[in-house]
Short mmCIF file of C-alpha atoms and ligand atoms in Angstrom, two decimals:
data_model
loop_
_atom_site.label_atom_id
_atom_site.label_comp_id
_atom_site.label_asym_id
_atom_site.label_seq_id
_atom_site.Cartn_x
_atom_site.Cartn_y
_atom_site.Cartn_z
CA UNK A 152 24.14 16.84 -9.70
CA UNK A 153 20.80 16.12 -11.39
CA UNK A 154 17.90 14.70 -9.42
CA UNK A 155 16.74 11.46 -10.98
CA UNK A 156 13.32 9.87 -10.72
CA UNK A 157 14.86 7.28 -8.39
CA UNK A 158 16.03 10.12 -6.08
CA UNK A 159 12.50 11.53 -6.07
CA UNK A 160 11.01 8.12 -5.28
CA UNK A 161 13.49 7.74 -2.41
CA UNK A 162 12.40 11.12 -1.01
CA UNK A 163 8.73 10.15 -1.50
CA UNK A 164 9.22 6.84 0.32
CA UNK A 165 11.01 8.60 3.17
CA UNK A 166 8.20 11.15 3.56
CA UNK A 167 5.14 9.00 2.86
CA UNK A 168 5.91 5.33 3.52
CA UNK A 169 8.59 4.74 6.15
CA UNK A 170 7.68 4.55 9.83
CA UNK A 171 4.05 3.67 9.01
CA UNK A 172 4.42 -0.06 9.70
CA UNK A 173 1.24 -0.40 11.75
CA UNK A 174 -0.86 1.45 9.16
CA UNK A 175 0.40 -0.56 6.17
CA UNK A 176 0.09 -3.76 8.20
CA UNK A 177 -3.61 -3.08 8.85
CA UNK A 178 -4.94 -3.83 5.31
CA UNK A 179 -5.47 -0.10 4.67
CA UNK A 180 -8.39 0.88 2.49
CA UNK A 181 -7.56 0.70 -1.22
CA UNK A 182 -6.48 2.73 -3.06
CA UNK A 183 -4.31 4.13 -0.31
CA UNK A 184 -3.89 7.88 0.11
CA UNK A 185 -0.18 7.26 -0.49
CA UNK A 186 -0.79 5.69 -3.93
CA UNK A 187 -2.81 8.76 -4.92
CA UNK A 188 0.04 10.98 -3.71
CA UNK A 189 2.54 8.91 -5.70
CA UNK A 190 0.56 9.78 -8.82
CA UNK A 191 0.26 13.45 -7.81
CA UNK A 192 4.05 13.54 -7.46
CA UNK A 193 4.33 12.28 -11.07
CA UNK A 194 5.91 9.00 -9.92
CA UNK A 195 3.18 6.38 -10.40
CA UNK A 196 3.29 3.90 -13.29
CA UNK A 197 6.78 5.20 -14.10
CA UNK A 198 7.33 2.76 -16.98
CA UNK A 199 4.53 4.10 -19.24
CA UNK A 200 6.31 5.34 -22.39
CA UNK A 201 6.53 9.09 -23.06
CA UNK A 202 4.52 8.50 -26.25
CA UNK A 203 1.52 7.84 -23.96
CA UNK A 204 2.31 10.68 -21.55
CA UNK A 205 4.22 8.63 -18.97
CA UNK A 206 7.70 9.07 -17.44
CA UNK A 207 9.12 6.32 -19.72
CA UNK A 208 11.55 4.89 -17.15
CA UNK A 209 13.34 1.71 -18.29
CA UNK A 210 12.72 -1.54 -16.44
CA UNK A 211 16.41 -1.48 -15.48
CA UNK A 212 15.97 1.81 -13.60
CA UNK A 213 12.56 0.57 -12.42
CA UNK A 214 14.45 -1.98 -10.30
CA UNK A 215 15.82 0.86 -8.17
CA UNK A 216 12.42 2.62 -8.10
CA UNK A 217 10.84 -0.53 -6.65
CA UNK A 218 13.72 -1.07 -4.25
CA UNK A 219 13.10 2.43 -2.84
CA UNK A 220 9.32 1.88 -2.55
CA UNK A 221 9.87 -1.48 -0.85
CA UNK A 222 12.35 0.10 1.56
CA UNK A 223 9.35 2.23 2.57
CA UNK A 224 6.80 -0.59 2.54
CA UNK A 225 6.89 -3.98 0.80
CA UNK A 226 3.12 -4.19 0.35
CA UNK A 227 2.90 -0.72 -1.15
CA UNK A 228 5.67 -1.66 -3.59
CA UNK A 229 3.96 -4.93 -4.53
CA UNK A 230 0.70 -3.09 -5.22
CA UNK A 231 2.45 -0.82 -7.71
CA UNK A 232 3.81 -3.71 -9.80
CA UNK A 233 1.09 -5.89 -11.48
CA UNK A 234 -0.12 -2.98 -13.66
CA UNK A 235 3.05 -3.42 -15.73
CA UNK A 236 1.84 -6.83 -16.93
CA UNK A 237 -1.25 -5.40 -18.57
CA UNK A 238 0.50 -2.38 -20.05
CA UNK A 239 3.21 -4.60 -21.56
CA UNK A 240 0.65 -6.98 -23.07
CA UNK A 241 -1.49 -4.10 -24.35
CA UNK A 242 1.45 -2.55 -26.17
CA UNK A 243 2.52 -5.80 -27.84
CA UNK A 244 -0.75 -7.64 -28.42
CA UNK A 245 -3.53 -5.04 -28.55
CA UNK A 246 -4.67 -2.72 -31.33
CA UNK A 247 -3.32 0.80 -30.85
CA UNK A 248 -6.93 2.05 -30.70
CA UNK A 249 -7.47 -0.17 -27.64
CA UNK A 250 -4.07 0.32 -26.00
CA UNK A 251 -3.69 4.08 -26.32
CA UNK A 252 -6.68 5.25 -24.24
CA UNK A 253 -5.83 2.85 -21.39
CA UNK A 254 -2.13 3.74 -21.35
CA UNK A 255 -2.84 7.46 -21.57
CA UNK A 256 -5.46 7.07 -18.84
CA UNK A 257 -2.92 5.49 -16.47
CA UNK A 258 -0.40 8.26 -17.18
CA UNK A 259 -3.00 11.01 -16.77
CA UNK A 260 -5.15 9.69 -13.91
CA UNK A 261 -2.85 7.24 -12.12
CA UNK A 262 -4.47 4.11 -10.73
CA UNK A 263 -4.01 0.46 -11.58
CA UNK A 264 -4.68 -2.39 -13.97
CA UNK A 265 -5.24 -5.88 -12.55
CA UNK A 266 -4.50 -9.43 -13.73
CA UNK A 267 -7.06 -12.21 -13.43
CA UNK A 268 -5.02 -15.35 -14.08
CA UNK A 269 -4.77 -17.60 -11.00
CA UNK A 270 -7.68 -19.96 -10.33
CA UNK A 271 -8.37 -22.17 -7.34
CA UNK A 272 -7.75 -25.45 -9.13
CA UNK A 273 -5.66 -24.53 -12.18
CA UNK A 274 -3.32 -22.51 -9.95
CA UNK A 275 0.04 -21.89 -11.52
CA UNK A 276 -0.78 -24.13 -14.48
CA UNK A 277 -2.25 -21.35 -16.57
CA UNK A 278 -2.80 -23.78 -19.48
CA UNK A 279 -5.52 -25.42 -17.34
CA UNK A 280 -7.45 -22.15 -17.04
CA UNK A 281 -11.16 -22.93 -16.79
CA UNK A 282 -12.64 -19.41 -17.18
CA UNK A 283 -14.23 -19.21 -20.63
CA UNK A 284 -14.90 -16.69 -23.34
CA UNK A 285 -17.48 -17.03 -26.09
CA UNK A 286 -17.53 -15.00 -29.26
CA UNK A 287 -21.12 -13.73 -29.74
CA UNK A 288 -21.44 -11.54 -32.83
CA UNK A 289 -19.46 -8.35 -32.26
CA UNK A 290 -18.90 -9.20 -28.61
CA UNK A 291 -16.84 -11.57 -26.53
CA UNK A 292 -18.42 -12.80 -23.28
CA UNK A 293 -16.24 -13.95 -20.33
CA UNK A 294 -17.27 -16.06 -17.31
CA UNK A 295 -15.25 -17.76 -14.58
CA UNK A 296 -13.86 -17.60 -11.07
CA UNK A 297 -10.46 -16.09 -10.34
CA UNK A 298 -8.83 -16.79 -7.01
CA UNK A 299 -6.33 -13.95 -6.60
CA UNK A 300 -6.08 -10.55 -8.23
CA UNK A 301 -4.14 -7.62 -6.80
CA UNK A 302 -5.90 -4.25 -7.18
CA UNK A 303 -8.96 -5.81 -8.90
CA UNK A 304 -11.46 -3.76 -6.86
CA UNK A 305 -9.98 -0.39 -7.78
CA UNK A 306 -8.33 -1.08 -11.15
CA UNK A 307 -9.55 0.73 -14.26
CA UNK A 308 -9.10 -2.41 -16.33
CA UNK A 309 -8.86 -6.15 -15.66
CA UNK A 310 -6.95 -8.58 -17.89
CA UNK A 311 -8.71 -11.95 -17.73
CA UNK A 312 -7.14 -15.19 -18.92
CA UNK A 313 -9.89 -17.36 -20.42
CA UNK A 314 -10.34 -20.41 -22.64
CA UNK A 315 -12.42 -20.40 -25.80
CA UNK A 316 -15.82 -22.00 -25.29
CA UNK A 317 -15.62 -23.05 -28.96
CA UNK A 318 -13.98 -26.18 -30.37
CA UNK A 319 -10.42 -24.86 -30.65
CA UNK A 320 -10.14 -24.39 -26.85
CA UNK A 321 -7.47 -21.72 -27.36
CA UNK A 322 -6.58 -19.43 -24.47
CA UNK A 323 -6.70 -15.63 -24.75
CA UNK A 324 -6.37 -12.53 -22.62
CA UNK A 325 -9.55 -10.43 -22.66
CA UNK A 326 -9.50 -6.80 -21.54
CA UNK A 327 -12.42 -5.99 -19.21
CA UNK A 328 -13.05 -2.37 -18.19
CA UNK A 329 -13.80 -2.45 -14.44
CA UNK A 330 -17.36 -1.14 -14.94
CA UNK A 331 -18.29 -4.08 -17.21
CA UNK A 332 -21.50 -5.63 -15.80
CA UNK A 333 -20.90 -9.07 -14.25
CA UNK A 334 -17.60 -8.37 -12.44
CA UNK A 335 -18.07 -9.24 -8.77
CA UNK A 336 -15.50 -8.84 -6.00
CA UNK A 337 -16.07 -11.90 -3.80
CA UNK A 338 -13.72 -10.84 -1.01
CA UNK A 339 -10.43 -9.17 -0.11
CA UNK A 340 -7.86 -11.69 1.12
CA UNK A 341 -6.52 -11.25 4.64
CA UNK A 342 -2.88 -11.83 3.67
CA UNK A 343 -0.14 -12.80 6.13
CA UNK A 344 2.26 -10.21 4.71
CA UNK A 345 2.44 -7.40 2.15
CA UNK A 346 -0.78 -6.14 3.74
CA UNK A 347 -0.25 -2.69 2.28
CA UNK A 348 -1.37 -4.24 -1.03
CA UNK A 349 -4.93 -5.36 -1.75
CA UNK A 350 -5.64 -8.75 -3.34
CA UNK A 351 -9.13 -10.06 -4.13
CA UNK A 352 -11.10 -13.11 -5.18
CA UNK A 353 -13.16 -12.23 -8.25
CA UNK A 354 -16.16 -13.76 -10.03
CA UNK A 355 -16.94 -13.04 -13.69
CA UNK A 356 -20.47 -13.68 -14.91
CA UNK A 357 -21.27 -13.08 -18.61
CA UNK A 358 -18.98 -10.07 -18.89
CA UNK A 359 -19.55 -8.77 -22.42
CA UNK A 360 -17.01 -6.51 -24.17
CA UNK A 361 -16.32 -5.63 -27.84
CA UNK A 362 -14.57 -8.46 -29.72
CA UNK A 363 -11.42 -6.34 -30.23
CA UNK A 364 -10.86 -6.58 -26.43
CA UNK A 365 -9.61 -10.13 -26.98
CA UNK A 366 -5.87 -9.63 -27.48
CA UNK A 367 -3.92 -11.16 -30.37
CA UNK A 368 -2.01 -14.40 -29.83
CA UNK A 369 -1.88 -17.12 -27.21
CA UNK A 370 -3.03 -15.75 -23.87
CA UNK A 371 -0.62 -17.78 -21.73
CA UNK A 372 2.33 -16.65 -23.86
CA UNK A 373 1.11 -13.04 -23.74
CA UNK A 374 0.95 -13.15 -19.94
CA UNK A 375 4.36 -14.80 -19.75
CA UNK A 376 5.84 -11.84 -21.62
CA UNK A 377 4.31 -9.37 -19.16
CA UNK A 378 5.21 -11.55 -16.18
CA UNK A 379 8.91 -11.12 -17.04
CA UNK A 380 8.62 -7.46 -16.07
CA UNK A 381 6.59 -8.00 -12.92
CA UNK A 382 8.67 -10.96 -11.73
CA UNK A 383 11.82 -8.84 -11.98
CA UNK A 384 10.13 -6.03 -10.04
CA UNK A 385 8.78 -8.43 -7.40
CA UNK A 386 12.38 -9.64 -7.05
CA UNK A 387 13.43 -5.99 -6.63
CA UNK A 388 11.14 -5.61 -3.62
CA UNK A 389 13.47 -8.05 -1.85
CA UNK A 390 16.41 -5.71 -2.52
CA UNK A 391 14.64 -2.81 -0.81
CA UNK A 392 13.43 -4.88 2.14
CA UNK A 393 16.87 -6.48 2.63
CA UNK A 394 18.44 -3.00 2.69
CA UNK A 395 15.91 -2.04 5.34
CA UNK A 396 16.85 -5.07 7.48
CA UNK A 397 20.52 -4.08 7.15
CA UNK A 398 19.86 -0.48 8.21
CA UNK A 399 17.65 -1.48 11.14
CA UNK A 400 20.40 -3.87 12.26
CA UNK A 401 22.98 -1.07 12.16
CA UNK A 402 20.71 1.22 14.23
CA UNK A 403 20.22 -1.53 16.81
CA UNK A 404 23.91 -2.45 16.90
CA UNK A 405 24.84 1.12 17.82
CA UNK A 406 22.88 0.94 21.09
CA UNK A 407 23.00 -2.76 21.98
CA UNK A 408 26.03 -3.95 23.97
CA UNK A 409 27.44 -7.48 23.99
CA UNK A 410 30.40 -8.47 26.21
CA UNK A 411 30.90 -4.87 27.23
CA UNK A 412 31.15 -3.46 23.71
CA UNK A 413 28.65 -2.16 21.13
CA UNK A 414 27.21 -4.96 18.98
CA UNK A 415 28.48 -2.99 15.96
CA UNK A 416 32.07 -3.85 17.04
CA UNK A 417 31.35 -7.56 17.36
CA UNK A 418 32.96 -9.80 14.72
CA UNK A 419 29.95 -12.14 14.51
CA UNK A 420 27.66 -9.18 13.83
CA UNK A 421 30.11 -7.79 11.25
CA UNK A 422 30.16 -11.12 9.42
CA UNK A 423 26.36 -11.20 9.26
CA UNK A 424 26.19 -7.66 7.88
CA UNK A 425 28.91 -8.44 5.35
CA UNK A 426 26.87 -11.45 4.23
CA UNK A 427 23.72 -9.31 3.88
CA UNK A 428 25.63 -6.71 1.85
CA UNK A 429 26.88 -9.38 -0.55
CA UNK A 430 23.33 -10.72 -0.99
CA UNK A 431 21.90 -7.23 -1.57
CA UNK A 432 24.51 -6.53 -4.23
CA UNK A 433 23.98 -9.80 -6.11
CA UNK A 434 20.18 -9.46 -5.89
CA UNK A 435 20.26 -5.94 -7.34
CA UNK A 436 22.72 -6.88 -10.08
CA UNK A 437 20.64 -9.88 -11.17
CA UNK A 438 17.47 -7.77 -11.21
CA UNK A 439 19.13 -5.01 -13.25
CA UNK A 440 20.72 -7.47 -15.69
CA UNK A 441 17.39 -9.24 -16.22
CA UNK A 442 15.61 -5.90 -16.58
CA UNK A 443 18.15 -4.68 -19.16
CA UNK A 444 17.58 -7.88 -21.14
CA UNK A 445 13.82 -7.29 -20.97
CA UNK A 446 14.26 -3.65 -22.10
CA UNK A 447 16.23 -4.83 -25.14
CA UNK A 448 13.68 -7.56 -25.92
CA UNK A 449 10.77 -5.10 -25.67
CA UNK A 450 12.51 -2.60 -27.96
CA UNK A 451 13.07 -5.36 -30.52
CA UNK A 452 9.47 -6.61 -30.18
CA UNK A 453 8.12 -3.10 -30.77
CA UNK A 454 10.10 -3.08 -34.03
CA UNK A 455 8.46 -6.30 -35.15
CA UNK A 456 11.01 -8.84 -33.87
CA UNK A 457 9.18 -12.03 -32.73
CA UNK A 458 11.90 -13.42 -30.43
CA UNK A 459 10.21 -12.34 -27.20
CA UNK A 460 6.93 -13.87 -28.32
CA UNK A 461 8.71 -17.12 -29.23
CA UNK A 462 10.70 -17.31 -25.98
CA UNK A 463 7.99 -16.00 -23.63
CA UNK A 464 9.56 -16.29 -20.23
CA UNK A 465 13.17 -15.06 -19.92
CA UNK A 466 15.67 -17.16 -18.00
CA UNK A 467 17.15 -14.07 -16.35
CA UNK A 468 13.71 -12.97 -15.05
CA UNK A 469 13.03 -16.43 -13.57
CA UNK A 470 16.49 -16.46 -12.00
CA UNK A 471 16.00 -12.98 -10.55
CA UNK A 472 12.72 -13.88 -8.90
CA UNK A 473 13.85 -17.20 -7.50
CA UNK A 474 17.24 -15.91 -6.36
CA UNK A 475 15.81 -12.82 -4.68
CA UNK A 476 13.09 -14.89 -3.00
CA UNK A 477 15.73 -17.18 -1.50
CA UNK A 478 18.34 -14.52 -0.72
CA UNK A 479 15.66 -12.22 0.71
CA UNK A 480 14.50 -15.02 2.96
CA UNK A 481 18.09 -15.61 4.10
CA UNK A 482 18.31 -11.93 5.06
CA UNK A 483 14.95 -12.17 6.83
CA UNK A 484 16.20 -15.14 8.84
CA UNK A 485 19.39 -13.33 9.86
CA UNK A 486 17.30 -10.28 10.72
CA UNK A 487 14.76 -12.09 12.84
CA UNK A 488 17.53 -13.42 15.13
CA UNK A 489 19.39 -10.11 15.18
CA UNK A 490 16.99 -8.30 17.53
CA UNK A 491 16.68 -11.09 20.06
CA UNK A 492 13.25 -11.51 21.68
CA UNK A 493 12.27 -8.01 20.60
CA UNK A 494 12.50 -9.22 17.00
CA UNK A 495 9.69 -11.70 17.69
CA UNK A 496 7.28 -9.04 18.87
CA UNK A 497 5.01 -6.68 16.96
CA UNK A 498 6.85 -3.81 18.65
CA UNK A 499 9.74 -4.07 16.20
CA UNK A 500 9.38 -3.80 12.38
CA UNK A 501 11.52 -6.88 11.68
CA UNK A 502 8.54 -9.24 12.17
CA UNK A 503 6.61 -7.46 9.43
CA UNK A 504 9.66 -7.47 7.17
CA UNK A 505 9.97 -11.25 7.59
CA UNK A 506 6.30 -11.70 6.61
CA UNK A 507 6.60 -9.25 3.73
CA UNK A 508 9.79 -10.79 2.36
CA UNK A 509 8.17 -14.22 2.15
CA UNK A 510 5.90 -13.10 -0.71
CA UNK A 511 8.82 -12.85 -3.17
CA UNK A 512 9.16 -16.62 -3.38
CA UNK A 513 5.40 -17.21 -3.65
CA UNK A 514 3.63 -14.65 -5.85
CA UNK A 515 3.73 -15.19 -9.63
CA UNK A 516 5.12 -18.67 -9.19
CA UNK A 517 6.62 -20.38 -6.15
CA UNK A 518 10.11 -21.85 -6.42
CA UNK A 519 8.82 -25.28 -7.57
CA UNK A 520 7.05 -23.60 -10.47
CA UNK A 521 10.05 -21.41 -11.36
CA UNK A 522 12.43 -24.38 -11.17
CA UNK A 523 10.08 -26.38 -13.41
CA UNK A 524 9.94 -23.52 -15.93
CA UNK A 525 13.73 -23.16 -15.94
CA UNK A 526 14.12 -26.90 -16.48
CA UNK A 527 11.46 -27.22 -19.19
CA UNK A 528 12.47 -24.10 -21.13
CA UNK A 529 16.22 -23.88 -20.65
CA UNK A 530 17.68 -27.22 -19.54
CA UNK A 531 16.05 -29.96 -21.62
CA UNK A 532 17.27 -30.24 -25.23
CA UNK A 533 15.67 -27.67 -27.54
CA UNK A 534 13.53 -30.15 -29.48
CA UNK A 535 11.82 -31.47 -26.32
CA UNK A 536 11.03 -28.09 -24.73
CA UNK A 537 7.46 -27.18 -23.72
C1 FAD B 790 -0.19 -11.40 -2.33
C2 FAD B 790 -0.62 -12.15 -3.56
C3 FAD B 790 -0.98 -11.45 -4.70
C4 FAD B 790 -1.40 -12.12 -5.85
N1 FAD B 790 -1.81 -11.41 -6.95
C5 FAD B 790 -2.25 -12.06 -8.06
C6 FAD B 790 -2.75 -11.34 -9.19
O1 FAD B 790 -2.78 -10.12 -9.21
N2 FAD B 790 -3.22 -12.06 -10.26
C7 FAD B 790 -3.19 -13.42 -10.28
O2 FAD B 790 -3.62 -14.00 -11.28
N3 FAD B 790 -2.71 -14.13 -9.23
C8 FAD B 790 -2.24 -13.48 -8.13
N4 FAD B 790 -1.75 -14.20 -7.04
C9 FAD B 790 -1.68 -15.65 -7.14
C10 FAD B 790 -0.24 -16.16 -7.14
O3 FAD B 790 0.46 -15.77 -8.30
C11 FAD B 790 -0.30 -17.65 -6.96
O4 FAD B 790 -0.89 -17.91 -5.72
C12 FAD B 790 1.08 -18.27 -7.00
O5 FAD B 790 1.60 -18.17 -8.31
C13 FAD B 790 1.02 -19.71 -6.58
O6 FAD B 790 0.04 -20.37 -7.34
P1 FAD B 790 -1.08 -21.27 -6.67
O7 FAD B 790 -1.68 -20.52 -5.54
O8 FAD B 790 -1.97 -21.69 -7.75
O9 FAD B 790 -0.34 -22.50 -6.09
P2 FAD B 790 0.40 -23.63 -6.93
O10 FAD B 790 1.46 -23.00 -7.78
O11 FAD B 790 -0.55 -24.49 -7.64
O12 FAD B 790 1.12 -24.38 -5.78
C14 FAD B 790 0.45 -25.31 -4.92
C15 FAD B 790 1.36 -26.48 -4.65
O13 FAD B 790 1.66 -27.17 -5.86
C16 FAD B 790 3.07 -27.24 -6.06
N5 FAD B 790 3.39 -27.10 -7.48
C17 FAD B 790 2.75 -26.29 -8.37
N6 FAD B 790 3.34 -26.40 -9.60
C18 FAD B 790 4.34 -27.27 -9.46
C19 FAD B 790 5.31 -27.79 -10.36
N7 FAD B 790 5.33 -27.42 -11.64
N8 FAD B 790 6.22 -28.69 -9.91
C20 FAD B 790 6.17 -29.10 -8.60
N9 FAD B 790 5.28 -28.63 -7.69
C21 FAD B 790 4.39 -27.73 -8.12
C22 FAD B 790 3.64 -26.06 -5.25
O14 FAD B 790 4.98 -26.22 -4.91
C23 FAD B 790 2.73 -26.07 -4.06
O15 FAD B 790 3.14 -27.04 -3.16
C24 FAD B 790 -1.38 -13.54 -5.87
C25 FAD B 790 -1.01 -14.26 -4.72
C26 FAD B 790 -0.64 -13.57 -3.59
C27 FAD B 790 -0.23 -14.37 -2.37
#
């Protein structure tokens, strides 16, 4: 039997991530030693195509990679995901001379790219982005305040969404190498969950880069294309964490007795575990189906097909994220009751899993935003769509 990359990630997670709940829950210094080791094991940024020196794993198989990482730690898994947005956008909307060095750099050196989209006021409404860029001769100069950006402090490159300071007011993505003067990390957020990841507030002041760093096409649409991949992978973190809840429940049920018999033999317990198994299976299948659709759309886009650019956000990716957020939360709720009072203490990992699972329905669009997108893009008649 051949060892797949997913098998290797599972072994990595077992050796490097599991049973370190307190450490990952302590906002460990970024980048973590474990993320460096993931790269040394040849497993980081697994989706980078072989043409750029990466492992070239499909998004469909990436679902299982993320599930394994999240089984080890949800925050660690989340931290490994946003880089895929930038690499997707670079491949489709950047000149090869810009994209190649950054993609090869990620494959060779490991590390991260970060997305600077969310703002304090504009929030999920990316079309209201207030950060600006100004074309000045051969340069483009970006300024603005970005509220949340995972990995921004340690990323090699930041992808900033900004509005033209000129009359057209168009929105673009501008690629900012991390050492560009004017990038200031305001603070690291003290998150409630997924504390093994590192998310920052960032200020941009007159960040000047060559004009070719402004990517082709509408910036919101470009980000939407990349967000398909990351939303599916965020959804996949719920699969891994739900599996962990299930396995912790089985361990507990072997030693806990109710009415003179092991909890594992109790019909109420069995029904709960059957319910969790059904949810895990549907979550994984939706993630893999959405990922397979994205893989096909990316292959077509690389060959010049414009469908992905026209559609932007895929229905299956939105459904995966919203469904896994809700189903993951259902599993978290079952899990938090499962361990009795112990489950409400910091002595048992279920409390952390509950906090970590909550991020799936929040990051990269809460359910209200996802529902609105599904309605506006896929329910209203074609002619009236936004
Ligand atoms: C751990 C973490 C990591 C993050 N990493 C990044 C990152 O790397 N890069 C980045 O750019 N951002 C990042 N974010 C930001 C994240 O994507 C946003 O916080 C999230 O999408 C929610 O957006 P918001 O905070 O603007 O709130 P909003 O979406 O504006 O929500 C605020 C309120 O408005 C309501 N609302 C908003 N839109 C609608 C609507 N259409 N219909 C009805 N009600 C609506 C919501 O339901 C909610 O009640 C991160 C956030 C977290 C927590």
